[in-house]
Coordinates of C-alpha atoms in Angstrom, one line a residue:
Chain A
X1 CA 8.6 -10.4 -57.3
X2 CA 5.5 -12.7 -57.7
X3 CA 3.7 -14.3 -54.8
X4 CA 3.5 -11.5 -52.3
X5 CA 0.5 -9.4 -52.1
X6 CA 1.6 -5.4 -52.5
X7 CA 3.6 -4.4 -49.1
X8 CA 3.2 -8.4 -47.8
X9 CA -0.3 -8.1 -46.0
X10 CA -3.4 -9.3 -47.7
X11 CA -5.7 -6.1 -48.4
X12 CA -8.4 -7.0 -46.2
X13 CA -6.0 -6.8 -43.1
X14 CA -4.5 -3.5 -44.5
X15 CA -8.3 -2.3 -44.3
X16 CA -8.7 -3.7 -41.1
X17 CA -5.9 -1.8 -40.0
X18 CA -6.7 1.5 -41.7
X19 CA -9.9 1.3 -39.8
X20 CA -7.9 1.0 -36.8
X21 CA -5.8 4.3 -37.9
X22 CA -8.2 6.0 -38.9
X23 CA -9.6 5.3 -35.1
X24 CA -6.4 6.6 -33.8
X25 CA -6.4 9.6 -35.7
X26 CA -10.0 10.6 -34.7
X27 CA -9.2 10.2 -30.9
X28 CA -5.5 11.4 -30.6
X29 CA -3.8 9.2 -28.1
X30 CA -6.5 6.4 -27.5
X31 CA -5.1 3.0 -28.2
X32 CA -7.0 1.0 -30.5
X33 CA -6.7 -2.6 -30.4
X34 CA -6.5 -4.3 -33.9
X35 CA -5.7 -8.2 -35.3
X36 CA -2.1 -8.1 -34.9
X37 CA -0.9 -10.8 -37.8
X38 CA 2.2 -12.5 -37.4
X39 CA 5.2 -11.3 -39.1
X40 CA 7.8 -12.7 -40.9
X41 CA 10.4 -11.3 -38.0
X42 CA 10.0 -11.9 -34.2
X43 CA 8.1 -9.0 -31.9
X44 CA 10.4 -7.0 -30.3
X45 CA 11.7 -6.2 -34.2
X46 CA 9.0 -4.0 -35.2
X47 CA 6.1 -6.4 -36.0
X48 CA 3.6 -3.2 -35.1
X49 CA 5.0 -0.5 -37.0
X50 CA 5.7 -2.7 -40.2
X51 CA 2.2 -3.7 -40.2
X52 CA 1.4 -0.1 -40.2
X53 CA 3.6 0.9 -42.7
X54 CA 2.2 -2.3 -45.1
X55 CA -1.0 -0.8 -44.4
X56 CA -0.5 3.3 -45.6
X57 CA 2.5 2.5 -48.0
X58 CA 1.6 3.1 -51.5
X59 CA 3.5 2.6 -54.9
X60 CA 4.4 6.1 -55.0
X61 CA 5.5 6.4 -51.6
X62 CA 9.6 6.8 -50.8
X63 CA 10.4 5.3 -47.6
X64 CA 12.9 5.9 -44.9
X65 CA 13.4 3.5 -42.2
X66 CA 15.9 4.3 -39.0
X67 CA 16.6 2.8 -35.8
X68 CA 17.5 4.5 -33.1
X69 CA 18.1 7.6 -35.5
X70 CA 20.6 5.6 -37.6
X71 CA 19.7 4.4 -41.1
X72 CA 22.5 1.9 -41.2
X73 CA 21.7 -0.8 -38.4
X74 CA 20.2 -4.2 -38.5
X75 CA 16.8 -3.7 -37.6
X76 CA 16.3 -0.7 -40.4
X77 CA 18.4 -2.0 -43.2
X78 CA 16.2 -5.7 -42.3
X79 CA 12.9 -3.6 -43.1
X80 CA 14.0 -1.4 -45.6
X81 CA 14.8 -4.3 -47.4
X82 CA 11.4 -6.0 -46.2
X83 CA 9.9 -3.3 -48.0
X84 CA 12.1 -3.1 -51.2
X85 CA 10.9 -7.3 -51.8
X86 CA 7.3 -6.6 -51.2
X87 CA 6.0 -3.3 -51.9
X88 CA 8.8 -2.1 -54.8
X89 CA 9.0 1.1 -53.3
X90 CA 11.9 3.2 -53.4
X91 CA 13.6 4.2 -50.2
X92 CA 16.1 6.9 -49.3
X93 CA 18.2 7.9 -46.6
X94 CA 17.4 11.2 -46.5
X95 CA 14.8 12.6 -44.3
X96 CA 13.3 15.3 -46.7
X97 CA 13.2 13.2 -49.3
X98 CA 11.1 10.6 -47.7
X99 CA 7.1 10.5 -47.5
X100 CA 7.0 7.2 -45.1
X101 CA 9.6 7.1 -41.9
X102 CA 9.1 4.1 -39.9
X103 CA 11.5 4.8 -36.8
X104 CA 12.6 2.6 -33.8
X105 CA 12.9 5.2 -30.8
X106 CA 13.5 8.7 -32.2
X107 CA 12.1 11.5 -34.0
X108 CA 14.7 13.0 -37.3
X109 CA 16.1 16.4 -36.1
X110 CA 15.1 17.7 -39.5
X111 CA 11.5 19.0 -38.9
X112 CA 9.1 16.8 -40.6
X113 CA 6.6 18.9 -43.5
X114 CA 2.6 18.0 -44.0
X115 CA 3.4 15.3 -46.7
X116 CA 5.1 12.8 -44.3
X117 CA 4.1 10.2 -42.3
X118 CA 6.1 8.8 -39.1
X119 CA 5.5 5.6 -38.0
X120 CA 6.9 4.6 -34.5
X121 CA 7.7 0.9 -33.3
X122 CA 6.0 0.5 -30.0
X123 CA 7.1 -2.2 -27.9
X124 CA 4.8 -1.6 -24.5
X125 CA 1.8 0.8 -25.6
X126 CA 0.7 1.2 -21.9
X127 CA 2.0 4.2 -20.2
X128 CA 0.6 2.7 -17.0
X129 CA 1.5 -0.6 -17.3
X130 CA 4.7 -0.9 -14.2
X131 CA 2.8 1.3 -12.1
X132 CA -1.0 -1.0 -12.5
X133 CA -0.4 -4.9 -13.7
X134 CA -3.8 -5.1 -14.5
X135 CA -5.2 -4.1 -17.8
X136 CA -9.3 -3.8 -17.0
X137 CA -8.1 -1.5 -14.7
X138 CA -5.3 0.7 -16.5
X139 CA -8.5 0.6 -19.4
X140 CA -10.5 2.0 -17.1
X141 CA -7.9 5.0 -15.7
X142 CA -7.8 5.8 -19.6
X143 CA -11.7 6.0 -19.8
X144 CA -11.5 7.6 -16.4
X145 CA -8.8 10.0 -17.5
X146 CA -7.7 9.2 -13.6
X147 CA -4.1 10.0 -14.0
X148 CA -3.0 10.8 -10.6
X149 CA -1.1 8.1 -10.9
X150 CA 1.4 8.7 -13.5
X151 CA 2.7 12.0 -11.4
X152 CA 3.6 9.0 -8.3
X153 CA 6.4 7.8 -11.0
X154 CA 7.8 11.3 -11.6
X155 CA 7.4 11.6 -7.6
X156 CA 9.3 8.8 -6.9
X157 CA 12.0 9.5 -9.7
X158 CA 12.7 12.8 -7.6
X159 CA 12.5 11.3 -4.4
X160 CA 15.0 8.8 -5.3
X161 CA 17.4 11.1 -7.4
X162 CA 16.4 14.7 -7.1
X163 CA 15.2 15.2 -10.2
X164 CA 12.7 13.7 -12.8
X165 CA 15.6 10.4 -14.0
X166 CA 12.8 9.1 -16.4
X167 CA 14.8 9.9 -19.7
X168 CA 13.1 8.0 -22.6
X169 CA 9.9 7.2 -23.2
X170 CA 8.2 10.1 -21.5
X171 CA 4.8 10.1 -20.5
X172 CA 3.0 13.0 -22.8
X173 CA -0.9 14.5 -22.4
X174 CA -2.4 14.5 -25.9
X175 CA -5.0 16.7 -26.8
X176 CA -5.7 17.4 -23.2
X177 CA -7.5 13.9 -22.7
X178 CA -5.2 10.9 -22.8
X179 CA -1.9 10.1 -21.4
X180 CA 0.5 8.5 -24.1
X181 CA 3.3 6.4 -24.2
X182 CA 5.2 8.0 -27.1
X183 CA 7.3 4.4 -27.6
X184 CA 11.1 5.1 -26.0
X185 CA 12.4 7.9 -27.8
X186 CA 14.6 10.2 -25.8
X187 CA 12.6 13.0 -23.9
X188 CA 14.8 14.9 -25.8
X189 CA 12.4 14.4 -28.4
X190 CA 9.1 15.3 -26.3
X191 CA 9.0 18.7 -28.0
X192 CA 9.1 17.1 -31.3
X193 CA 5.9 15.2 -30.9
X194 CA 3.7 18.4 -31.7
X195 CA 5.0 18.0 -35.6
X196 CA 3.4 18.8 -38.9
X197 CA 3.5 15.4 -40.0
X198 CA 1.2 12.6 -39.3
X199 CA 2.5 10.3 -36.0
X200 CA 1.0 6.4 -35.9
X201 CA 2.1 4.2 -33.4
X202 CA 1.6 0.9 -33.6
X203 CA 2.6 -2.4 -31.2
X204 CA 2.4 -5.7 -32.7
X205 CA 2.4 -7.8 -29.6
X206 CA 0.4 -5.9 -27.7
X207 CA -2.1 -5.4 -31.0
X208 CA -2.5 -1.6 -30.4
X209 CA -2.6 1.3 -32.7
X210 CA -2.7 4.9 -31.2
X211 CA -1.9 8.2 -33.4
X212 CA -1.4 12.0 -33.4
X213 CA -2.6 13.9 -36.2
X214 CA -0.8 17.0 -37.2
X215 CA -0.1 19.8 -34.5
X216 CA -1.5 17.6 -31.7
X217 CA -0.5 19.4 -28.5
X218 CA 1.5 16.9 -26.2
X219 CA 2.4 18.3 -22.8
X220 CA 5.0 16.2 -21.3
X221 CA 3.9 15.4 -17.6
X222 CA 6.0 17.6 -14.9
X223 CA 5.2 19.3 -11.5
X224 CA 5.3 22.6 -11.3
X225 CA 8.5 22.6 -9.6
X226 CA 10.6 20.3 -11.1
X227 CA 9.3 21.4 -14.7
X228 CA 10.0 19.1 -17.9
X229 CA 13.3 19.6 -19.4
X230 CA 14.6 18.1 -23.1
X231 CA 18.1 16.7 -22.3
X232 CA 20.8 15.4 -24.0
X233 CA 24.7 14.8 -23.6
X234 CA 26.5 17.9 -23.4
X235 CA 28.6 18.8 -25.8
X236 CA 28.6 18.5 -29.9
X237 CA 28.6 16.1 -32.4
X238 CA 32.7 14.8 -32.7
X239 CA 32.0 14.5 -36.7
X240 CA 29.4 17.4 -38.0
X241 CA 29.7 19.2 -34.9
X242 CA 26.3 19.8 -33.9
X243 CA 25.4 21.1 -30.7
X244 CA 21.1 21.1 -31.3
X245 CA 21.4 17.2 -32.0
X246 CA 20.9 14.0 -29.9
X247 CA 24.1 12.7 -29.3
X248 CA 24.9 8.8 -29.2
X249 CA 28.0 8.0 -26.8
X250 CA 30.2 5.5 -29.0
X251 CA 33.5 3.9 -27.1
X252 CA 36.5 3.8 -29.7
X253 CA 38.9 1.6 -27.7
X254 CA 39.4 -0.2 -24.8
X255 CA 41.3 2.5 -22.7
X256 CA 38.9 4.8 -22.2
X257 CA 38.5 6.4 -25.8
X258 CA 35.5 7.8 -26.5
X259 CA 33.2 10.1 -28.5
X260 CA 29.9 11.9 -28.8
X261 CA 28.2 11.7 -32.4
X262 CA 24.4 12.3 -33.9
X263 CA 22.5 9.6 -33.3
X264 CA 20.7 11.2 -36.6
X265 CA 23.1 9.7 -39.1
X266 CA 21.3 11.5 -41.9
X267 CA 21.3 14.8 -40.2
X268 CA 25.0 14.7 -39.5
X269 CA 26.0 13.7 -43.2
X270 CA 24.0 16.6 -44.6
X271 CA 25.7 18.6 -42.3
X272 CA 28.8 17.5 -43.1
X273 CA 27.9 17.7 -47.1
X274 CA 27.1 21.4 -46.1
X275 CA 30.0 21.9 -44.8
X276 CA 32.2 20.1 -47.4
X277 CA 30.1 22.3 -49.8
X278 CA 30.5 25.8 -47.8
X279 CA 34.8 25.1 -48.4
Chain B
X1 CA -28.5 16.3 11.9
X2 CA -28.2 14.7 8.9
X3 CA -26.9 11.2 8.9
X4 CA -23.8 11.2 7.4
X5 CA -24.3 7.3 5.9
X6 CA -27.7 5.5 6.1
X7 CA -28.3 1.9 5.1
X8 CA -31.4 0.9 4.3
X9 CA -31.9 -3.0 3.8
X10 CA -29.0 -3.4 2.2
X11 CA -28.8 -7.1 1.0
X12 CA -26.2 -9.6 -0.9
X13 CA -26.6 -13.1 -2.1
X14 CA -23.5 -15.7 -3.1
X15 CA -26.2 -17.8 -5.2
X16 CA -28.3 -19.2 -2.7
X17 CA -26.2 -18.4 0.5
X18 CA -27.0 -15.0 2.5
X19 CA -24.3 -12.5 2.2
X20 CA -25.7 -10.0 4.5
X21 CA -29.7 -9.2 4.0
X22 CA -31.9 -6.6 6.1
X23 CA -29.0 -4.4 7.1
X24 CA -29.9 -1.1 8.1
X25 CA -28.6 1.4 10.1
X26 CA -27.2 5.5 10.2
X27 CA -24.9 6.6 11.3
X28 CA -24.1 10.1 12.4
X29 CA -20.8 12.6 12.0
X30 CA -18.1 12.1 13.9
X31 CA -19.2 8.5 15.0
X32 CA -17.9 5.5 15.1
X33 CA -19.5 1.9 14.6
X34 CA -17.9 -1.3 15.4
X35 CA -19.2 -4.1 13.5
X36 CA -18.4 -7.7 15.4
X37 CA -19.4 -11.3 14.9
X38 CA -17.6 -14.1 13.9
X39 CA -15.9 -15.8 10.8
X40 CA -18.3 -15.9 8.1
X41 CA -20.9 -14.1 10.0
X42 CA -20.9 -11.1 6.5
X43 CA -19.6 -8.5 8.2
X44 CA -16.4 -7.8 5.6
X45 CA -19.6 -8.3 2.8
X46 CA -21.4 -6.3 3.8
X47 CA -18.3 -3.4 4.3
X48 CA -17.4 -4.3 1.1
X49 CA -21.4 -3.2 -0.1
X50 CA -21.1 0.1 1.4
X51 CA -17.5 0.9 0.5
X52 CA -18.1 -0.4 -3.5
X53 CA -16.1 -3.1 -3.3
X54 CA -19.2 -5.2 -3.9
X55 CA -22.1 -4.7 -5.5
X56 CA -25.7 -5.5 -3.6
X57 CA -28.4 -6.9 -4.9
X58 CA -30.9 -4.7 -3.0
X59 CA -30.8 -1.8 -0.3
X60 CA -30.0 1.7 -0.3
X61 CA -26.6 3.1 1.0
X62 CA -27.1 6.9 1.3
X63 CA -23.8 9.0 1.6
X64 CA -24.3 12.8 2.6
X65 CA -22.2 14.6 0.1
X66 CA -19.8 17.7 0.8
X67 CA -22.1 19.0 -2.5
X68 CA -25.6 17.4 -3.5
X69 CA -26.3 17.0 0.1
X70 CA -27.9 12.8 0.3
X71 CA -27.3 10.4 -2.5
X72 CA -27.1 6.8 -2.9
X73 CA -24.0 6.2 -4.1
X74 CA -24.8 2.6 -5.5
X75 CA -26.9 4.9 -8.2
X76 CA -23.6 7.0 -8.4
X77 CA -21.9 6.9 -11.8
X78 CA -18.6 5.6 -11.1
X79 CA -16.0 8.7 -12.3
X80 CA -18.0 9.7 -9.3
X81 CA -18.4 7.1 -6.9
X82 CA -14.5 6.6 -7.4
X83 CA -13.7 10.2 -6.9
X84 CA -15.8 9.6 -3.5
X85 CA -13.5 7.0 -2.7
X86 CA -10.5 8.5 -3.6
X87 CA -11.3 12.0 -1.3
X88 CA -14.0 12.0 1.0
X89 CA -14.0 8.0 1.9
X90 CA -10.9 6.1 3.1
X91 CA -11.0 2.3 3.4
X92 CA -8.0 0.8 5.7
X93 CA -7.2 -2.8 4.5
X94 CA -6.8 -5.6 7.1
X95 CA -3.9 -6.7 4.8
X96 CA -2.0 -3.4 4.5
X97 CA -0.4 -5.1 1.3
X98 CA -3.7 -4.4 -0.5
X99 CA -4.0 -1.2 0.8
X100 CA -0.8 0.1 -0.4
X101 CA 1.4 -0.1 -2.9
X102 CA 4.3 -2.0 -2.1
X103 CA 7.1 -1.0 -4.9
X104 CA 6.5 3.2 -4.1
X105 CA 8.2 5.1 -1.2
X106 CA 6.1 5.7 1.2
X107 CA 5.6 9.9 1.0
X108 CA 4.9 8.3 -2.7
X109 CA 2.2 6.3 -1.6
X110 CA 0.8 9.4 0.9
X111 CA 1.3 11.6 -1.7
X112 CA -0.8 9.2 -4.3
X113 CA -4.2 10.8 -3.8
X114 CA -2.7 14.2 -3.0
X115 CA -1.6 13.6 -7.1
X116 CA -5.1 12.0 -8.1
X117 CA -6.9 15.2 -6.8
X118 CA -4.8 17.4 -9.1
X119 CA -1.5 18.4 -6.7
X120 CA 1.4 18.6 -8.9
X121 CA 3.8 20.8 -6.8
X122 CA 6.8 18.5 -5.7
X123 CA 7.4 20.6 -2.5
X124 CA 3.7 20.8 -1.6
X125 CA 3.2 17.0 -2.0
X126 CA 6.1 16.2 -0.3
X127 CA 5.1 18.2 2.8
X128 CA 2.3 17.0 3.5
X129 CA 3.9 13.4 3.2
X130 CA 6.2 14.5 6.3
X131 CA 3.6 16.2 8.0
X132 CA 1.1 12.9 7.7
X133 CA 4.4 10.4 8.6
X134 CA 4.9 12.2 11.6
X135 CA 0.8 12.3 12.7
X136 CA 1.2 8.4 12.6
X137 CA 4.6 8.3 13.9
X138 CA 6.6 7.3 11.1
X139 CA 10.5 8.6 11.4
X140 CA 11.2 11.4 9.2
X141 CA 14.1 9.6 7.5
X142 CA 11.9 6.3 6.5
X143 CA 9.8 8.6 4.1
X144 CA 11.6 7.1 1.3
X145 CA 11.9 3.7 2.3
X146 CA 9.3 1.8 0.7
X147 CA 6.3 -0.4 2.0
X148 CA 8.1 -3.6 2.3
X149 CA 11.1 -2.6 4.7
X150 CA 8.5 -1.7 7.1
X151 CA 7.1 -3.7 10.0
X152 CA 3.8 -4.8 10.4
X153 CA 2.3 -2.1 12.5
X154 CA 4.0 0.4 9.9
X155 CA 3.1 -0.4 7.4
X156 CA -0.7 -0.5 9.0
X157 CA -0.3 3.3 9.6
X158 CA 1.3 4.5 6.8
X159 CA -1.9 2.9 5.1
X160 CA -3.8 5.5 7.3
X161 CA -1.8 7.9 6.6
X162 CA -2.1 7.5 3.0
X163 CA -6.2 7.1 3.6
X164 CA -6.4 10.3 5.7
X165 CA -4.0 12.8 3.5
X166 CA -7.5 14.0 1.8
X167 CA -9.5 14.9 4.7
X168 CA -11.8 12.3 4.4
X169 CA -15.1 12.6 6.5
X170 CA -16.0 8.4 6.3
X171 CA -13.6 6.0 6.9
X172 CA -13.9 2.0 6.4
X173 CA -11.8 -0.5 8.6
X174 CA -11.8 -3.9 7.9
X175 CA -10.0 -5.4 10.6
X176 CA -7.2 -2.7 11.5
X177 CA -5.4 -4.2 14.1
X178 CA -5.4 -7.7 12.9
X179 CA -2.4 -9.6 12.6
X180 CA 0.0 -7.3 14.9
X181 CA 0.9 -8.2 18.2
X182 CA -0.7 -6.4 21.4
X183 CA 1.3 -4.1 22.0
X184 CA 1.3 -2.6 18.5
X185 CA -2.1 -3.1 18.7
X186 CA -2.6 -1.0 21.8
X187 CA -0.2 1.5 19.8
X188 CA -2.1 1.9 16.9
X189 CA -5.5 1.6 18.6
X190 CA -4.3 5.1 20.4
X191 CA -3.4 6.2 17.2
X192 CA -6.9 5.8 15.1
X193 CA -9.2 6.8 18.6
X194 CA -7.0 10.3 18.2
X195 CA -7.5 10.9 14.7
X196 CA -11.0 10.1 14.7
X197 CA -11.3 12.3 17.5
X198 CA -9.2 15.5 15.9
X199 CA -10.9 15.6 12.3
X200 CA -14.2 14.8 13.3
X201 CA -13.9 11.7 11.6
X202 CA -16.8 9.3 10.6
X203 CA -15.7 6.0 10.7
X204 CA -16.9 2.0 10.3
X205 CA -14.5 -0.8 11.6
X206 CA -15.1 -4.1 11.4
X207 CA -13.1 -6.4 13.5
X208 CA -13.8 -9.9 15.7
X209 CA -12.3 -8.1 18.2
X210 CA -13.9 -7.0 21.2
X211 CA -11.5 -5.4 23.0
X212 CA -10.9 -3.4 19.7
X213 CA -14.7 -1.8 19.5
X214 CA -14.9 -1.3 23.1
X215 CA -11.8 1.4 22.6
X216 CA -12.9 2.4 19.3
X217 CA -16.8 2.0 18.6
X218 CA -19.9 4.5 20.2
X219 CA -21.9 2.5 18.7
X220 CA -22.2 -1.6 17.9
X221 CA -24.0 -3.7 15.1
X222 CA -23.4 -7.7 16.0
X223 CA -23.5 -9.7 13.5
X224 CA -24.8 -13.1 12.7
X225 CA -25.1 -15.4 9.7
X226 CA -25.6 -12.3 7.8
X227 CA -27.8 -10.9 9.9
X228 CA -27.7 -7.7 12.5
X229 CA -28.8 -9.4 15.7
X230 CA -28.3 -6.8 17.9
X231 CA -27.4 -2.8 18.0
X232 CA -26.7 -0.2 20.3
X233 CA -24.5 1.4 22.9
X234 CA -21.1 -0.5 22.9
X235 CA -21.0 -0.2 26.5
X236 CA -24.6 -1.0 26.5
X237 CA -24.1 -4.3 24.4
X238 CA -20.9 -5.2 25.6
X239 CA -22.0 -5.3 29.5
X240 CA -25.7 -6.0 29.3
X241 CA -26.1 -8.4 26.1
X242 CA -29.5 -9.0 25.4
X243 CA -29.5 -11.6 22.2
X244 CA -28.0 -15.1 23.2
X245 CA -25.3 -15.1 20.3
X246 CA -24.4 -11.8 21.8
X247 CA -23.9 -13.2 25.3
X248 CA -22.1 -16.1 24.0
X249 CA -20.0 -14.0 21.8
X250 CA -19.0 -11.9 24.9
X251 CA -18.5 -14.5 27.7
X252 CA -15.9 -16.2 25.2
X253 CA -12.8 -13.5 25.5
X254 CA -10.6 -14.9 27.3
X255 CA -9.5 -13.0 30.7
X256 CA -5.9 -12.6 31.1

């Protein structure tokens, strides 16, 4: 297809966003501001983390796009396609085939290898943002690494239901410096963070790019005693049966009916496949 | 003994206009100073110079440190001029809404510098919430409530509370008691003179007040037009005024 530079952006805004990367990478956890561009698709959709795929996809690359750990809902199969029209690339549903994820608000459950790239969509970078409005200041607890305030959230989310309630988008330590958002994936995913593949970040709106480079410790914030604990929905998976995955809650009719699946659509049909395979 | 804070000439400027200029003073451990003049007279400025709120445009403010021993603290780089402020100082809003934060329980917003210091056992935290609620007799039941279901004079202790939690050994007061009615006044009034009293504390309240410093202050600074125009002995001052502003500050309080 004519008309479109490779991947949509113009090459000087991919290098002005490499730069920004690159940034990221060298100080895990910082957010780097960068020149946002508008997208063809409204924030809230993903503007960051298509910018940031547009600017490390290459011709050879084989991309992977989920949301919410499904490959088959509008926001992925919109910016799958995106990419198919503007970059050529081939894509795949399968995690271990893929060498670019972009991902809206979950890490695969298959563990990601050294040749992969994950790109997360961000929608508020600031971990600090609901508990400080103002941004000189939240800037200057970042540069201050004064993060006394972060444990007050956790306190109150005790204080109010007896345990730590915050269940998504889980405040992490990287590297021992700075305190991260790590965009709203499950904490059931915390652990997952300290991966062998490359992590970028990236929020459109807010025109910030933050990374983690391979095997980046990330503590998830706790007290010592009401210590950090992955959760999920008991149970297993109703179709691959699973009992390691994140489970999605899906309502089947209106009386009640209901059942627990993967929320990793990929990993429960190659465990199914398996399976099939296995008989 | 070491003064525990000495201003030297401390001095700041809104353009042309005189914030404060020519302050100095020191002031010793386990004293406190009442500031009094009128509206506009720089007394909140020149608080707002010591505490960091502000910064001067000449003058020294010298703070004795638990290590280091004297320092100026406007020379202070600022992790460390706001780790002063977040253990060693405490600075008590008149408007306890700036002082505290509204949308977090209140053994959250004791427990706040507890957390910025480094606590991070629940249990502990949460202890010493109760234990600081109950010094400035706050039910033990309210210590989830937040900020904004409080009264007035509540919510003006649990700011102290929240101030005191790390032991400070300086405390700021910008007008404690204004806005609450007499008798919480009278209450709370009680309530600072005994905490001052049982940690020893170092403290600096400014208030228009009079009645406030005579219960409160050893000492007195009265200010005018940015300027100190007289210092000494509360009693002292408030009985025997020598400056005329000073005699006409004192003979206008009403008499019940």
């Amino acid at each position: 297809m004519s008309g479109y530079n490779f991947a949509y952006l113009d090459e000087d805004t991919k290098r002005m966003i490499r730069r920004a990367i690159l940034k990221g990478l060298a100080v895990p956890g910082y957010q780097v501001p960068f020149a946002s561009r508008e997208m063809p698709m409204p924030y809230g959709w993903g503007t960051g983390g298509v910018q940031v795929s547009a600017a490390v996809l290459v011709p050879e690359d084989v991309m992977k796009v989920i949301d919410q750990g499904a490959d088959d809902t509008t926001n992925a199969v919109s910016i799958r396609a995106f990419f198919q029209k503007t970059a050529q690339v081939a894509v795949t549903e399968a995690t271990g085939e893929a060498t670019l994820i972009q991902t809206r608000h979950r890490i695969p459950e298959r563990p990601l290898t050294e040749d992969q790239i994950l790109v997360y969509q961000v929608p508020i970078p600031e971990p600090l943002r609901f508990l400080e409005p103002r941004e000189t200041e939240t800037r200057k607890m970042h540069a201050l690494a004064e993060y006394g305030l972060m444990h007050v959230k956790l306190y109150e989310d005790i204080a109010r239901h007896g345990e730590i309630a915050t269940s998504y988008a889980y405040p992490v330590k990287v590297a021992d410096r700075y305190v991260m958002d790590p965009s709203p994936i499950p904490k059931f995913d915390n652990p997952k963070l300290e991966s062998a593949a490359i992590q970028l970040f990236g929020a459109g709106r807010e025109q910030r790019i933050y990374a983690l480079p391979p095997w980046t410790p990330a503590v998830s914030l706790d007290f010592e005693d009401h210590p950090f604990e992955a959760r999920k929905a008991p149970g297993c998976c109703g179709i691959c049966g699973a009992e390691d995955s994140y489970l999605d809650e899906v309502i089947l009719d209106d009386a009640g009916g209901r059942m627990f699946v993967c929320s990793d659509t990929d990993y429960c049909r190659s465990r199914v496949a398996a399976a099939e395979d296995a008989a | 003994m070491n003064p525990i804070l000495s201003v030297r000439n401390l001095e700041k400027r809104y353009g042309a206009r005189i914030g404060c200029t020519g302050v100095s003073f020191d002031l010793y451990p386990g004293e406190v100073m009442g500031i009094v003049g009128e509206s506009g007279s720089g007394k909140t400025t020149l608080l707002n110079c010591m505490a960091g709120g502000l910064v001067p445009d000449s003058g020294e403010v010298v703070f004795d440190m638990r290590e280091g021993g004297p320092r100026d603290v406007l020379k202070l780089s600022e992790p460390r001029r706001r780790m002063l402020a977040r253990t060693d100082w405490a600075f008590v809003h008149q408007n306890p809404r700036d002082g505290l934060r509204m949308g977090v329980s209140a053994g959250g917003n004791v427990g706040e510098r507890l957390m910025s210091v480094g606590a991070r056992n629940y249990g502990a935290i949460r202890a010493e919430a109760q234990d600081w609620l109950g010094r400035v007799e706050i039910a033990d039941d309210r210590i989830d409530d937040r900020p904004r279901d409080f009264s007035g004079g509540m919510q003006q202790r649990l700011q102290i509370a929240r101030n005191l939690v790390t032991g400070p050994r300086l405390a700021f007061m910008d007008e404690p008691t204004g806005g609450l009615d007499v008798s919480v006044q009278a209450r709370l009034l009680d309530l600072i003179r005994g905490l001052v009293h049982d940690m020893g504390l170092s403290a600096i309240v400014v208030t228009h007040d009079l009645a406030v410093v005579r219960l409160l202050a050893d000492r007195l600074m009265v200010m005018r037009q940015g300027r100190v125009v007289e210092q000494g002995l509360t009693d002292q001052v408030l009985d025997d005024p020598q400056d005329a502003y000073t005699q006409l500050l004192v003979s206008s309080v009403l008499q019940v």
